[in-house]
Amino acid sequence: MKKIFLMGFIGLFLACSSGISKEDLNKLDGYWEITQVTFPDGNIKEYKVNTSIDYISMDGDEGYRKKMQPRLDGTYRTSDDAEAFVIVGKENDFSINYKTELSEWSEKLVELDDTTFSVLNEEGIRYDYKRFEPISIQKDGEEKK
């Protein structure tokens, strides 16, 4: 019985590993919007509409994350506040380590592809994101881009 439990635990652990390669990390570069947050107790908060999005800029293993507010004209409003980070990894397991003047924290990168990514913070809260696609509102007589 103990062997079955141990094998099940190992299988679950391997299934939860990210499988993210170092080459995948540049996919983080760009604009992202949160889709849902999953809490440790299983409760889920979904985000249908976002008034702000995250802009992530990467340069090697370092970068920053900044909150942006998209405007209807295709521009963005933002402040000068940015959260600097360093990505630390071993094999296919990567963490995003943030440091600001006020705080330090880490998030484990659990999924990453061209259109989505997910992180798990130190409190066991999972954040799921999708690549942001701006809304294009056309005026009468204009062609849609």
PDB file of N, CA and C in Angstrom, residues 8 25 48 63 65 69 77 80 96 104 142 144:
ATOM      1  N   GLY A   8       2.061   6.994  -6.624  1.00  0.00           N
ATOM      2  CA  GLY A   8       1.061   8.008  -6.971  1.00  0.00           C
ATOM      3  C   GLY A   8       1.569   9.409  -6.714  1.00  0.00           C
ATOM      4  N   LEU A  25      11.408  31.000 -22.376  1.00  0.00           N
ATOM      5  CA  LEU A  25      11.252  32.166 -21.501  1.00  0.00           C
ATOM      6  C   LEU A  25      11.019  33.468 -22.260  1.00  0.00           C
ATOM      7  N   LYS A  48     -13.400  38.402 -16.551  1.00  0.00           N
ATOM      8  CA  LYS A  48     -13.971  38.490 -17.898  1.00  0.00           C
ATOM      9  C   LYS A  48     -13.485  39.754 -18.611  1.00  0.00           C
ATOM     10  N   GLY A  63      14.273  41.187 -16.301  1.00  0.00           N
ATOM     11  CA  GLY A  63      13.231  41.968 -16.940  1.00  0.00           C
ATOM     12  C   GLY A  63      12.459  42.783 -15.942  1.00  0.00           C
ATOM     13  N   ARG A  65       8.102  44.035 -14.994  1.00  0.00           N
ATOM     14  CA  ARG A  65       6.667  43.895 -15.199  1.00  0.00           C
ATOM     15  C   ARG A  65       6.031  45.217 -14.816  1.00  0.00           C
ATOM     16  N   GLN A  69      -2.842  50.489 -18.705  1.00  0.00           N
ATOM     17  CA  GLN A  69      -4.272  50.628 -18.936  1.00  0.00           C
ATOM     18  C   GLN A  69      -4.465  50.904 -20.432  1.00  0.00           C
ATOM     19  N   ARG A  77      -1.909  53.829 -21.042  1.00  0.00           N
ATOM     20  CA  ARG A  77      -1.551  54.745 -19.962  1.00  0.00           C
ATOM     21  C   ARG A  77      -0.858  53.922 -18.889  1.00  0.00           C
ATOM     22  N   ASP A  80       5.342  55.236 -13.905  1.00  0.00           N
ATOM     23  CA  ASP A  80       6.751  54.858 -13.991  1.00  0.00           C
ATOM     24  C   ASP A  80       7.079  53.665 -13.097  1.00  0.00           C
ATOM     25  N   ILE A  96      10.254  33.169 -11.051  1.00  0.00           N
ATOM     26  CA  ILE A  96      10.409  34.594 -11.321  1.00  0.00           C
ATOM     27  C   ILE A  96      10.567  35.259  -9.967  1.00  0.00           C
ATOM     28  N   GLU A 104      10.078  41.746  -1.652  1.00  0.00           N
ATOM     29  CA  GLU A 104      10.664  40.698  -2.488  1.00  0.00           C
ATOM     30  C   GLU A 104       9.732  39.508  -2.449  1.00  0.00           C
ATOM     31  N   GLU A 142     -13.914  53.758 -42.003  1.00  0.00           N
ATOM     32  CA  GLU A 142     -12.536  53.228 -41.881  1.00  0.00           C
ATOM     33  C   GLU A 142     -12.563  51.734 -42.096  1.00  0.00           C
ATOM     34  N   LYS A 144     -11.219  48.021 -41.109  1.00  0.00           N
ATOM     35  CA  LYS A 144     -10.721  47.370 -39.901  1.00  0.00           C
ATOM     36  C   LYS A 144      -9.316  46.861 -40.149  1.00  0.00           C
TER      37      LYS A 144
END
